[in-house]
C-alpha positions as protocol buffer text, in pm:
chain_id: "A"
residue {
  index: 1
  type: HIS
  ca { x: 9973 y: 9994 z: 6350 }
}
residue {
  index: 2
  type: LEU
  ca { x: 9899 y: 9632 z: 6252 }
}
residue {
  index: 3
  type: SER
  ca { x: 10156 y: 9503 z: 6502 }
}
residue {
  index: 4
  type: PHE
  ca { x: 10014 y: 9727 z: 6775 }
}
residue {
  index: 5
  type: GLY
  ca { x: 9660 y: 9612 z: 6699 }
}
residue {
  index: 6
  type: MET
  ca { x: 9746 y: 9242 z: 6695 }
}
residue {
  index: 7
  type: ARG
  ca { x: 9924 y: 9260 z: 7028 }
}
residue {
  index: 8
  type: GLY
  ca { x: 9634 y: 9451 z: 7179 }
}
residue {
  index: 9
  type: PHE
  ca { x: 9383 y: 9205 z: 7030 }
}
residue {
  index: 10
  type: PHE
  ca { x: 9562 y: 8914 z: 7198 }
}
residue {
  index: 11
  type: GLY
  ca { x: 9515 y: 9088 z: 7532 }
}
residue {
  index: 12
  type: GLY
  ca { x: 9144 y: 9137 z: 7464 }
}
residue {
  index: 13
  type: MET
  ca { x: 9103 y: 8771 z: 7375 }
}
residue {
  index: 14
  type: LEU
  ca { x: 9274 y: 8666 z: 7699 }
}
residue {
  index: 15
  type: SER
  ca { x: 9052 y: 8907 z: 7893 }
}
residue {
  index: 16
  type: ASP
  ca { x: 8741 y: 8729 z: 7761 }
}
residue {
  index: 17
  type: LEU
  ca { x: 8892 y: 8389 z: 7839 }
}
residue {
  index: 18
  type: ASN
  ca { x: 8968 y: 8495 z: 8195 }
}
residue {
  index: 19
  type: THR
  ca { x: 8598 y: 8532 z: 8273 }
}
residue {
  index: 20
  type: ARG
  ca { x: 8539 y: 8165 z: 8185 }
}
residue {
  index: 21
  type: VAL
  ca { x: 8843 y: 7993 z: 8338 }
}
residue {
  index: 22
  type: ASP
  ca { x: 8674 y: 7907 z: 8668 }
}
residue {
  index: 23
  type: ILE
  ca { x: 8364 y: 7754 z: 8509 }
}
residue {
  index: 24
  type: ILE
  ca { x: 8564 y: 7559 z: 8249 }
}
residue {
  index: 25
  type: LEU
  ca { x: 8785 y: 7404 z: 8517 }
}
residue {
  index: 26
  type: LEU
  ca { x: 8494 y: 7338 z: 8752 }
}
residue {
  index: 27
  type: GLY
  ca { x: 8329 y: 7139 z: 8474 }
}
residue {
  index: 28
  type: TYR
  ca { x: 8631 y: 6910 z: 8470 }
}
residue {
  index: 29
  type: PHE
  ca { x: 8652 y: 6850 z: 8845 }
}
residue {
  index: 30
  type: VAL
  ca { x: 8297 y: 6863 z: 8988 }
}
residue {
  index: 31
  type: SER
  ca { x: 7943 y: 6759 z: 8899 }
}
residue {
  index: 32
  type: ASP
  ca { x: 7718 y: 6945 z: 8658 }
}
residue {
  index: 33
  type: ALA
  ca { x: 7489 y: 7034 z: 8949 }
}
residue {
  index: 34
  type: SER
  ca { x: 7774 y: 7204 z: 9134 }
}
residue {
  index: 35
  type: VAL
  ca { x: 7878 y: 7388 z: 8819 }
}
residue {
  index: 36
  type: GLY
  ca { x: 7520 y: 7511 z: 8784 }
}
residue {
  index: 37
  type: ILE
  ca { x: 7513 y: 7647 z: 9140 }
}
residue {
  index: 38
  type: TYR
  ca { x: 7846 y: 7821 z: 9089 }
}
residue {
  index: 39
  type: SER
  ca { x: 7752 y: 7958 z: 8747 }
}
residue {
  index: 40
  type: PHE
  ca { x: 7431 y: 8107 z: 8887 }
}
residue {
  index: 41
  type: ALA
  ca { x: 7630 y: 8313 z: 9137 }
}
residue {
  index: 42
  type: ALA
  ca { x: 7913 y: 8388 z: 8893 }
}
residue {
  index: 43
  type: VAL
  ca { x: 7679 y: 8537 z: 8633 }
}
residue {
  index: 44
  type: PHE
  ca { x: 7547 y: 8793 z: 8882 }
}
residue {
  index: 45
  type: ALA
  ca { x: 7893 y: 8862 z: 9023 }
}
residue {
  index: 46
  type: GLU
  ca { x: 8031 y: 8914 z: 8672 }
}
residue {
  index: 47
  type: GLY
  ca { x: 7749 y: 9156 z: 8597 }
}
residue {
  index: 48
  type: PHE
  ca { x: 7835 y: 9344 z: 8914 }
}
residue {
  index: 49
  type: GLY
  ca { x: 8198 y: 9354 z: 8804 }
}
residue {
  index: 50
  type: GLN
  ca { x: 8094 y: 9524 z: 8481 }
}
residue {
  index: 51
  type: ILE
  ca { x: 8038 y: 9843 z: 8681 }
}
residue {
  index: 52
  type: SER
  ca { x: 8415 y: 9879 z: 8714 }
}
residue {
  index: 53
  type: TYR
  ca { x: 8450 y: 9811 z: 8343 }
}
residue {
  index: 54
  type: VAL
  ca { x: 8203 y: 10088 z: 8258 }
}
residue {
  index: 55
  type: VAL
  ca { x: 8403 y: 10327 z: 8477 }
}
residue {
  index: 56
  type: LYS
  ca { x: 8719 y: 10213 z: 8295 }
}
residue {
  index: 57
  type: GLN
  ca { x: 8564 y: 10289 z: 7956 }
}
residue {
  index: 58
  type: ASN
  ca { x: 8479 y: 10639 z: 8071 }
}
residue {
  index: 59
  type: LEU
  ca { x: 8820 y: 10702 z: 8227 }
}
residue {
  index: 60
  type: ASP
  ca { x: 9033 y: 10566 z: 7940 }
}
residue {
  index: 61
  type: PRO
  ca { x: 9020 y: 10888 z: 7731 }
}
residue {
  index: 62
  type: ILE
  ca { x: 9105 y: 11097 z: 8039 }
}
residue {
  index: 63
  type: ILE
  ca { x: 9393 y: 10869 z: 8137 }
}
residue {
  index: 64
  type: GLY
  ca { x: 9514 y: 10878 z: 7777 }
}
residue {
  index: 65
  type: ARG
  ca { x: 9523 y: 11259 z: 7779 }
}
residue {
  index: 66
  type: PHE
  ca { x: 9703 y: 11273 z: 8113 }
}
residue {
  index: 67
  type: THR
  ca { x: 9968 y: 11020 z: 8015 }
}
residue {
  index: 68
  type: ALA
  ca { x: 10026 y: 11180 z: 7673 }
}
residue {
  index: 69
  type: ALA
  ca { x: 10075 y: 11519 z: 7841 }
}
residue {
  index: 70
  type: LYS
  ca { x: 10277 y: 11361 z: 8124 }
}
residue {
  index: 71
  type: SER
  ca { x: 10030 y: 11517 z: 8368 }
}
residue {
  index: 72
  type: ILE
  ca { x: 10116 y: 11274 z: 8645 }
}
residue {
  index: 73
  type: ASN
  ca { x: 9981 y: 11492 z: 8927 }
}
residue {
  index: 74
  type: GLN
  ca { x: 9642 y: 11501 z: 8755 }
}
residue {
  index: 75
  type: LEU
  ca { x: 9655 y: 11125 z: 8712 }
}
residue {
  index: 76
  type: ARG
  ca { x: 9730 y: 11079 z: 9080 }
}
residue {
  index: 77
  type: SER
  ca { x: 9438 y: 11307 z: 9162 }
}
residue {
  index: 78
  type: LEU
  ca { x: 9213 y: 11093 z: 8942 }
}
residue {
  index: 79
  type: MET
  ca { x: 9329 y: 10778 z: 9120 }
}
residue {
  index: 80
  type: ARG
  ca { x: 9249 y: 10935 z: 9457 }
}
residue {
  index: 81
  type: LYS
  ca { x: 8899 y: 11026 z: 9337 }
}
residue {
  index: 82
  type: VAL
  ca { x: 8840 y: 10667 z: 9228 }
}
residue {
  index: 83
  type: ALA
  ca { x: 8963 y: 10541 z: 9565 }
}
residue {
  index: 84
  type: LEU
  ca { x: 8758 y: 10792 z: 9766 }
}
residue {
  index: 85
  type: VAL
  ca { x: 8435 y: 10793 z: 9564 }
}
residue {
  index: 86
  type: PHE
  ca { x: 8398 y: 10483 z: 9347 }
}
residue {
  index: 87
  type: VAL
  ca { x: 8538 y: 10219 z: 9583 }
}
residue {
  index: 88
  type: PRO
  ca { x: 8316 y: 10313 z: 9883 }
}
residue {
  index: 89
  type: SER
  ca { x: 8017 y: 10332 z: 9647 }
}
residue {
  index: 90
  type: ILE
  ca { x: 8074 y: 9986 z: 9505 }
}
residue {
  index: 91
  type: LEU
  ca { x: 8141 y: 9850 z: 9856 }
}
residue {
  index: 92
  type: ALA
  ca { x: 7805 y: 9982 z: 9975 }
}
residue {
  index: 93
  type: LEU
  ca { x: 7631 y: 9848 z: 9666 }
}
residue {
  index: 94
  type: SER
  ca { x: 7794 y: 9507 z: 9712 }
}
residue {
  index: 95
  type: ILE
  ca { x: 7675 y: 9484 z: 10074 }
}
residue {
  index: 96
  type: VAL
  ca { x: 7319 y: 9565 z: 9968 }
}
residue {
  index: 97
  type: SER
  ca { x: 7342 y: 9314 z: 9681 }
}
residue {
  index: 98
  type: ALA
  ca { x: 7473 y: 9039 z: 9910 }
}
residue {
  index: 99
  type: LEU
  ca { x: 7191 y: 9099 z: 10159 }
}
residue {
  index: 100
  type: LEU
  ca { x: 6923 y: 9106 z: 9889 }
}
residue {
  index: 101
  type: PHE
  ca { x: 7056 y: 8803 z: 9701 }
}
residue {
  index: 102
  type: PRO
  ca { x: 6871 y: 8534 z: 9905 }
}
residue {
  index: 103
  type: VAL
  ca { x: 6552 y: 8740 z: 9897 }
}
residue {
  index: 104
  type: MET
  ca { x: 6564 y: 8766 z: 9518 }
}
residue {
  index: 105
  type: VAL
  ca { x: 6645 y: 8396 z: 9485 }
}
residue {
  index: 106
  type: ARG
  ca { x: 6338 y: 8301 z: 9691 }
}
residue {
  index: 107
  type: LEU
  ca { x: 6119 y: 8537 z: 9491 }
}
residue {
  index: 108
  type: PHE
  ca { x: 6226 y: 8442 z: 9140 }
}
residue {
  index: 109
  type: THR
  ca { x: 6396 y: 8100 z: 9145 }
}
residue {
  index: 110
  type: ASP
  ca { x: 6419 y: 7766 z: 9321 }
}
residue {
  index: 111
  type: ASP
  ca { x: 6538 y: 7762 z: 9683 }
}
residue {
  index: 112
  type: ARG
  ca { x: 6817 y: 7522 z: 9590 }
}
residue {
  index: 113
  type: PHE
  ca { x: 6999 y: 7818 z: 9436 }
}
residue {
  index: 114
  type: LEU
  ca { x: 7039 y: 7959 z: 9787 }
}
residue {
  index: 115
  type: GLU
  ca { x: 7355 y: 7747 z: 9793 }
}
residue {
  index: 116
  type: SER
  ca { x: 7505 y: 8007 z: 9561 }
}
residue {
  index: 117
  type: TRP
  ca { x: 7470 y: 8285 z: 9820 }
}
residue {
  index: 118
  type: PRO
  ca { x: 7812 y: 8236 z: 9990 }
}
residue {
  index: 119
  type: ILE
  ca { x: 7968 y: 8195 z: 9645 }
}
residue {
  index: 120
  type: PHE
  ca { x: 7822 y: 8526 z: 9530 }
}
residue {
  index: 121
  type: THR
  ca { x: 7932 y: 8699 z: 9851 }
}
residue {
  index: 122
  type: VAL
  ca { x: 8297 y: 8587 z: 9832 }
}
residue {
  index: 123
  type: LEU
  ca { x: 8318 y: 8671 z: 9461 }
}
residue {
  index: 124
  type: LEU
  ca { x: 8184 y: 9017 z: 9542 }
}
residue {
  index: 125
  type: ALA
  ca { x: 8463 y: 9061 z: 9796 }
}
residue {
  index: 126
  type: GLY
  ca { x: 8721 y: 9002 z: 9524 }
}
residue {
  index: 127
  type: ILE
  ca { x: 8542 y: 9242 z: 9291 }
}
residue {
  index: 128
  type: VAL
  ca { x: 8536 y: 9516 z: 9557 }
}
residue {
  index: 129
  type: ILE
  ca { x: 8910 y: 9476 z: 9621 }
}
residue {
  index: 130
  type: ASN
  ca { x: 8965 y: 9500 z: 9246 }
}
residue {
  index: 131
  type: ALA
  ca { x: 8735 y: 9802 z: 9203 }
}
residue {
  index: 132
  type: GLY
  ca { x: 8998 y: 10063 z: 9278 }
}
residue {
  index: 133
  type: PHE
  ca { x: 9232 y: 9921 z: 9015 }
}
residue {
  index: 134
  type: ARG
  ca { x: 9026 y: 9785 z: 8724 }
}
residue {
  index: 135
  type: PRO
  ca { x: 8937 y: 10135 z: 8598 }
}
residue {
  index: 136
  type: PHE
  ca { x: 9312 y: 10169 z: 8524 }
}
residue {
  index: 137
  type: GLN
  ca { x: 9339 y: 9828 z: 8355 }
}
residue {
  index: 138
  type: GLY
  ca { x: 9416 y: 9993 z: 8021 }
}
residue {
  index: 139
  type: VAL
  ca { x: 9734 y: 10154 z: 8153 }
}
residue {
  index: 140
  type: PHE
  ca { x: 9962 y: 9948 z: 7929 }
}
residue {
  index: 141
  type: LEU
  ca { x: 9771 y: 10014 z: 7605 }
}
residue {
  index: 142
  type: LEU
  ca { x: 9726 y: 10381 z: 7687 }
}
residue {
  index: 143
  type: THR
  ca { x: 10101 y: 10425 z: 7728 }
}
residue {
  index: 144
  type: GLY
  ca { x: 10175 y: 10252 z: 7395 }
}
residue {
  index: 145
  type: ARG
  ca { x: 10273 y: 9911 z: 7533 }
}
residue {
  index: 146
  type: PRO
  ca { x: 10037 y: 9656 z: 7373 }
}
residue {
  index: 147
  type: GLY
  ca { x: 10286 y: 9376 z: 7434 }
}
residue {
  index: 148
  type: LEU
  ca { x: 10279 y: 9443 z: 7808 }
}
residue {
  index: 149
  type: HIS
  ca { x: 9900 y: 9467 z: 7787 }
}
residue {
  index: 150
  type: SER
  ca { x: 9886 y: 9113 z: 7647 }
}
residue {
  index: 151
  type: LEU
  ca { x: 10148 y: 8990 z: 7895 }
}
residue {
  index: 152
  type: PHE
  ca { x: 9941 y: 9137 z: 8178 }
}
residue {
  index: 153
  type: PHE
  ca { x: 9636 y: 8936 z: 8074 }
}
residue {
  index: 154
  type: LEU
  ca { x: 9844 y: 8625 z: 8010 }
}
residue {
  index: 155
  type: ILE
  ca { x: 9974 y: 8638 z: 8368 }
}
residue {
  index: 156
  type: VAL
  ca { x: 9623 y: 8699 z: 8502 }
}
residue {
  index: 157
  type: VAL
  ca { x: 9474 y: 8407 z: 8306 }
}
residue {
  index: 158
  type: LEU
  ca { x: 9755 y: 8167 z: 8398 }
}
residue {
  index: 159
  type: SER
  ca { x: 9735 y: 8267 z: 8764 }
}
residue {
  index: 160
  type: ASN
  ca { x: 9359 y: 8223 z: 8759 }
}
residue {
  index: 161
  type: ALA
  ca { x: 9386 y: 7880 z: 8597 }
}
residue {
  index: 162
  type: ILE
  ca { x: 9663 y: 7753 z: 8826 }
}
residue {
  index: 163
  type: LEU
  ca { x: 9488 y: 7875 z: 9140 }
}
residue {
  index: 164
  type: ASN
  ca { x: 9160 y: 7718 z: 9029 }
}
residue {
  index: 165
  type: VAL
  ca { x: 9321 y: 7380 z: 8959 }
}
residue {
  index: 166
  type: LEU
  ca { x: 9495 y: 7382 z: 9298 }
}
residue {
  index: 167
  type: PHE
  ca { x: 9200 y: 7501 z: 9505 }
}
residue {
  index: 168
  type: ILE
  ca { x: 8921 y: 7310 z: 9328 }
}
residue {
  index: 169
  type: GLN
  ca { x: 9100 y: 6981 z: 9388 }
}
residue {
  index: 170
  type: ARG
  ca { x: 9118 y: 7058 z: 9760 }
}
residue {
  index: 171
  type: MET
  ca { x: 8799 y: 7251 z: 9828 }
}
residue {
  index: 172
  type: GLY
  ca { x: 8565 y: 7171 z: 9541 }
}
residue {
  index: 173
  type: ILE
  ca { x: 8326 y: 7446 z: 9440 }
}
residue {
  index: 174
  type: MET
  ca { x: 8444 y: 7683 z: 9715 }
}
residue {
  index: 175
  type: GLY
  ca { x: 8796 y: 7635 z: 9584 }
}
residue {
  index: 176
  type: ALA
  ca { x: 8693 y: 7804 z: 9260 }
}
residue {
  index: 177
  type: VAL
  ca { x: 8545 y: 8089 z: 9462 }
}
residue {
  index: 178
  type: VAL
  ca { x: 8865 y: 8144 z: 9660 }
}
residue {
  index: 179
  type: ALA
  ca { x: 9087 y: 8104 z: 9352 }
}
residue {
  index: 180
  type: THR
  ca { x: 8886 y: 8350 z: 9143 }
}
residue {
  index: 181
  type: SER
  ca { x: 8884 y: 8607 z: 9423 }
}
residue {
  index: 182
  type: LEU
  ca { x: 9261 y: 8569 z: 9460 }
}
residue {
  index: 183
  type: ALA
  ca { x: 9293 y: 8621 z: 9085 }
}
residue {
  index: 184
  type: TYR
  ca { x: 9117 y: 8956 z: 9129 }
}
residue {
  index: 185
  type: VAL
  ca { x: 9381 y: 9049 z: 9388 }
}
residue {
  index: 186
  type: ILE
  ca { x: 9664 y: 8946 z: 9153 }
}
residue {
  index: 187
  type: GLU
  ca { x: 9511 y: 9156 z: 8875 }
}
residue {
  index: 188
  type: SER
  ca { x: 9496 y: 9454 z: 9111 }
}
residue {
  index: 189
  type: LEU
  ca { x: 9862 y: 9415 z: 9209 }
}
residue {
  index: 190
  type: LEU
  ca { x: 9969 y: 9395 z: 8844 }
}
residue {
  index: 191
  type: ILE
  ca { x: 9775 y: 9711 z: 8757 }
}
residue {
  index: 192
  type: LEU
  ca { x: 9934 y: 9887 z: 9055 }
}
residue {
  index: 193
  type: TYR
  ca { x: 10275 y: 9772 z: 8934 }
}
residue {
  index: 194
  type: GLY
  ca { x: 10201 y: 9911 z: 8588 }
}
residue {
  index: 195
  type: ILE
  ca { x: 10094 y: 10245 z: 8727 }
}
residue {
  index: 196
  type: ARG
  ca { x: 10405 y: 10278 z: 8942 }
}
residue {
  index: 197
  type: LYS
  ca { x: 10662 y: 10152 z: 8694 }
}
residue {
  index: 198
  type: ILE
  ca { x: 10526 y: 10317 z: 8380 }
}
residue {
  index: 199
  type: LEU
  ca { x: 10333 y: 10630 z: 8470 }
}
residue {
  index: 200
  type: VAL
  ca { x: 10553 y: 10745 z: 8757 }
}
residue {
  index: 201
  type: VAL
  ca { x: 10862 y: 10692 z: 8542 }
}
residue {
  index: 202
  type: LYS
  ca { x: 10700 y: 10911 z: 8275 }
}
residue {
  index: 203
  type: GLY
  ca { x: 10648 y: 11179 z: 8534 }
}
residue {
  index: 204
  type: ASP
  ca { x: 11007 y: 11162 z: 8655 }
}
residue {
  index: 205
  type: GLY
  ca { x: 11127 y: 11203 z: 8297 }
}
residue {
  index: 206
  type: SER
  ca { x: 10918 y: 11512 z: 8229 }
}
Protein backbone atom coordinates (compact mmCIF):
# COMPACT_ATOMS: atom_id res chain seq x y z
CA HIS A 1 0.00 0.00 0.00
CA LEU A 2 2.86 2.40 0.78
CA SER A 3 4.51 1.68 -2.58
CA PHE A 4 1.19 2.17 -4.38
CA GLY A 5 0.57 5.45 -2.56
CA MET A 6 4.04 6.84 -3.22
CA ARG A 7 3.85 6.11 -6.93
CA GLY A 8 0.41 7.68 -7.11
CA PHE A 9 1.59 10.71 -5.10
CA PHE A 10 4.39 11.33 -7.60
CA GLY A 11 1.78 11.50 -10.36
CA GLY A 12 -0.28 14.00 -8.38
CA MET A 13 2.77 16.19 -7.80
CA LEU A 14 3.57 16.18 -11.53
CA SER A 15 -0.06 17.03 -12.29
CA ASP A 16 0.21 20.18 -10.17
CA LEU A 17 3.53 21.10 -11.79
CA ASN A 18 2.04 20.72 -15.25
CA THR A 19 -0.34 23.63 -14.64
CA ARG A 20 2.63 25.95 -14.01
CA VAL A 21 5.12 24.88 -16.68
CA ASP A 22 4.05 27.47 -19.25
CA ILE A 23 4.20 30.42 -16.85
CA ILE A 24 7.53 29.32 -15.34
CA LEU A 25 9.15 29.08 -18.77
CA LEU A 26 7.57 32.30 -20.01
CA GLY A 27 9.16 34.09 -17.06
CA TYR A 28 12.56 32.98 -18.32
CA PHE A 29 12.10 34.02 -21.96
CA VAL A 30 9.81 37.09 -22.03
CA SER A 31 9.14 40.28 -20.07
CA ASP A 32 7.17 40.45 -16.84
CA ALA A 33 4.48 42.44 -18.64
CA SER A 34 3.99 39.66 -21.19
CA VAL A 35 3.89 37.05 -18.42
CA GLY A 36 1.19 39.11 -16.71
CA ILE A 37 -0.95 39.23 -19.85
CA TYR A 38 -0.57 35.49 -20.36
CA SER A 39 -1.20 34.68 -16.70
CA PHE A 40 -4.42 36.70 -16.72
CA ALA A 41 -5.82 34.54 -19.52
CA ALA A 42 -4.33 31.31 -18.17
CA VAL A 43 -5.99 31.72 -14.77
CA PHE A 44 -9.44 31.90 -16.35
CA ALA A 45 -8.68 29.10 -18.80
CA GLU A 46 -7.43 26.89 -15.97
CA GLY A 47 -10.60 27.59 -14.02
CA PHE A 48 -12.61 26.59 -17.06
CA GLY A 49 -10.57 23.40 -17.31
CA GLN A 50 -11.57 22.50 -13.75
CA ILE A 51 -15.02 21.62 -15.07
CA SER A 52 -13.52 18.50 -16.66
CA TYR A 53 -11.74 17.74 -13.41
CA VAL A 54 -15.01 17.94 -11.46
CA VAL A 55 -16.58 15.52 -13.94
CA LYS A 56 -13.55 13.24 -13.48
CA GLN A 57 -14.00 13.24 -9.69
CA ASN A 58 -17.61 12.21 -10.09
CA LEU A 59 -16.86 9.52 -12.67
CA ASP A 60 -13.87 7.93 -10.90
CA PRO A 61 -15.99 5.73 -8.56
CA ILE A 62 -18.14 4.60 -11.50
CA ILE A 63 -15.11 3.83 -13.67
CA GLY A 64 -13.57 1.98 -10.73
CA ARG A 65 -16.65 -0.24 -10.37
CA PHE A 66 -16.80 -0.96 -14.09
CA THR A 67 -13.12 -1.86 -14.38
CA ALA A 68 -13.18 -4.02 -11.24
CA ALA A 69 -16.19 -5.93 -12.60
CA LYS A 70 -14.69 -5.98 -16.12
CA SER A 71 -17.88 -4.33 -17.36
CA ILE A 72 -16.24 -3.00 -20.49
CA ASN A 73 -19.50 -2.49 -22.41
CA GLN A 74 -20.78 -0.27 -19.61
CA LEU A 75 -17.52 1.65 -19.66
CA ARG A 76 -17.81 2.18 -23.40
CA SER A 77 -21.37 3.40 -22.90
CA LEU A 78 -20.12 5.87 -20.28
CA MET A 79 -17.46 7.14 -22.69
CA ARG A 80 -20.10 7.68 -25.37
CA LYS A 81 -22.25 9.65 -22.94
CA VAL A 82 -19.29 11.89 -22.09
CA ALA A 83 -18.61 12.42 -25.80
CA LEU A 84 -22.25 13.09 -26.68
CA VAL A 85 -23.31 15.18 -23.67
CA PHE A 86 -20.34 16.71 -21.86
CA VAL A 87 -18.15 17.64 -24.82
CA PRO A 88 -20.87 19.57 -26.73
CA SER A 89 -21.86 21.28 -23.47
CA ILE A 90 -18.33 22.45 -22.72
CA LEU A 91 -17.88 23.51 -26.36
CA ALA A 92 -20.98 25.70 -26.16
CA LEU A 93 -19.87 27.12 -22.81
CA SER A 94 -16.40 27.86 -24.17
CA ILE A 95 -17.83 29.77 -27.15
CA VAL A 96 -19.97 31.88 -24.83
CA SER A 97 -16.99 32.45 -22.51
CA ALA A 98 -14.73 33.50 -25.39
CA LEU A 99 -17.33 35.97 -26.66
CA LEU A 100 -17.97 37.43 -23.20
CA PHE A 101 -14.29 37.64 -22.24
CA PRO A 102 -13.59 41.10 -23.78
CA VAL A 103 -16.85 42.45 -22.37
CA MET A 104 -15.93 41.32 -18.85
CA VAL A 105 -12.40 42.69 -19.23
CA ARG A 106 -13.74 46.14 -20.17
CA LEU A 107 -16.21 46.07 -17.28
CA PHE A 108 -13.90 44.94 -14.49
CA THR A 109 -10.26 45.54 -15.50
CA ASP A 110 -7.92 47.65 -17.58
CA ASP A 111 -8.31 47.58 -21.37
CA ARG A 112 -4.68 46.50 -21.74
CA PHE A 113 -5.76 43.03 -20.62
CA LEU A 114 -7.71 42.74 -23.88
CA GLU A 115 -4.41 41.44 -25.27
CA SER A 116 -5.13 38.25 -23.36
CA TRP A 117 -8.32 37.56 -25.35
CA PRO A 118 -6.69 35.52 -28.18
CA ILE A 119 -4.60 33.71 -25.56
CA PHE A 120 -7.71 32.74 -23.63
CA THR A 121 -9.49 31.64 -26.82
CA VAL A 122 -6.69 29.34 -28.04
CA LEU A 123 -6.22 27.83 -24.57
CA LEU A 124 -9.96 27.14 -24.49
CA ALA A 125 -9.64 25.26 -27.78
CA GLY A 126 -7.10 22.92 -26.21
CA ILE A 127 -9.30 22.44 -23.16
CA VAL A 128 -12.32 21.57 -25.32
CA ILE A 129 -10.30 18.98 -27.27
CA ASN A 130 -9.17 17.53 -23.95
CA ALA A 131 -12.67 17.55 -22.42
CA GLY A 132 -13.70 14.17 -23.76
CA PHE A 133 -10.64 12.50 -22.28
CA ARG A 134 -9.73 14.22 -19.00
CA PRO A 135 -12.68 12.66 -17.14
CA PHE A 136 -10.88 9.33 -17.73
CA GLN A 137 -7.48 10.64 -16.62
CA GLY A 138 -7.50 8.32 -13.60
CA VAL A 139 -7.60 5.20 -15.77
CA PHE A 140 -4.14 4.03 -14.70
CA LEU A 141 -4.72 4.41 -10.96
CA LEU A 142 -8.18 2.90 -11.17
CA THR A 143 -6.78 -0.23 -12.81
CA GLY A 144 -4.05 -0.62 -10.16
CA ARG A 145 -1.17 0.85 -12.15
CA PRO A 146 0.20 3.79 -10.10
CA GLY A 147 3.56 3.54 -11.84
CA LEU A 148 1.92 4.09 -15.23
CA HIS A 149 -0.11 6.90 -13.69
CA SER A 150 3.11 8.68 -12.71
CA LEU A 151 4.74 7.88 -16.07
CA PHE A 152 1.70 9.35 -17.81
CA PHE A 153 2.10 12.66 -15.99
CA LEU A 154 5.88 12.62 -16.46
CA ILE A 155 5.41 12.35 -20.24
CA VAL A 156 2.77 15.10 -20.19
CA VAL A 157 4.98 17.47 -18.15
CA LEU A 158 8.09 16.81 -20.25
CA SER A 159 6.13 17.27 -23.48
CA ASN A 160 4.63 20.48 -22.16
CA ALA A 161 8.03 21.82 -21.12
CA ILE A 162 9.81 20.87 -24.35
CA LEU A 163 7.05 22.31 -26.53
CA ASN A 164 7.01 25.53 -24.51
CA VAL A 165 10.78 25.99 -24.79
CA LEU A 166 10.67 25.40 -28.55
CA PHE A 167 7.64 27.55 -29.32
CA ILE A 168 8.31 30.42 -26.89
CA GLN A 169 11.73 31.00 -28.43
CA ARG A 170 10.14 31.29 -31.88
CA MET A 171 6.77 32.88 -31.18
CA GLY A 172 7.06 34.52 -27.78
CA ILE A 173 3.91 34.63 -25.70
CA MET A 174 1.78 33.00 -28.42
CA GLY A 175 4.31 30.18 -28.49
CA ALA A 176 3.32 29.29 -24.94
CA VAL A 177 -0.33 29.32 -25.99
CA VAL A 178 0.27 26.94 -28.90
CA ALA A 179 2.57 24.68 -26.85
CA THR A 180 0.14 24.40 -23.94
CA SER A 181 -2.76 23.62 -26.27
CA LEU A 182 -0.67 20.93 -27.97
CA ALA A 183 0.12 19.51 -24.53
CA TYR A 184 -3.63 19.12 -23.97
CA VAL A 185 -3.80 17.11 -27.20
CA ILE A 186 -0.88 14.90 -26.12
CA GLU A 187 -2.58 14.28 -22.78
CA SER A 188 -5.76 13.27 -24.60
CA LEU A 189 -3.88 10.82 -26.83
CA LEU A 190 -2.16 9.23 -23.83
CA ILE A 191 -5.47 8.79 -22.01
CA LEU A 192 -6.96 7.22 -25.15
CA TYR A 193 -3.97 4.89 -25.34
CA GLY A 194 -4.50 3.89 -21.71
CA ILE A 195 -8.17 3.17 -22.28
CA ARG A 196 -7.49 1.03 -25.33
CA LYS A 197 -4.47 -0.88 -24.06
CA ILE A 198 -5.62 -1.46 -20.49
CA LEU A 199 -9.40 -1.50 -20.32
CA VAL A 200 -10.05 -3.21 -23.63
CA VAL A 201 -7.47 -5.86 -22.76
CA LYS A 202 -9.31 -6.44 -19.48
CA GLY A 203 -12.50 -6.93 -21.43
CA ASP A 204 -10.90 -9.39 -23.82
CA GLY A 205 -9.63 -11.42 -20.88
CA SER A 206 -13.01 -11.66 -19.17
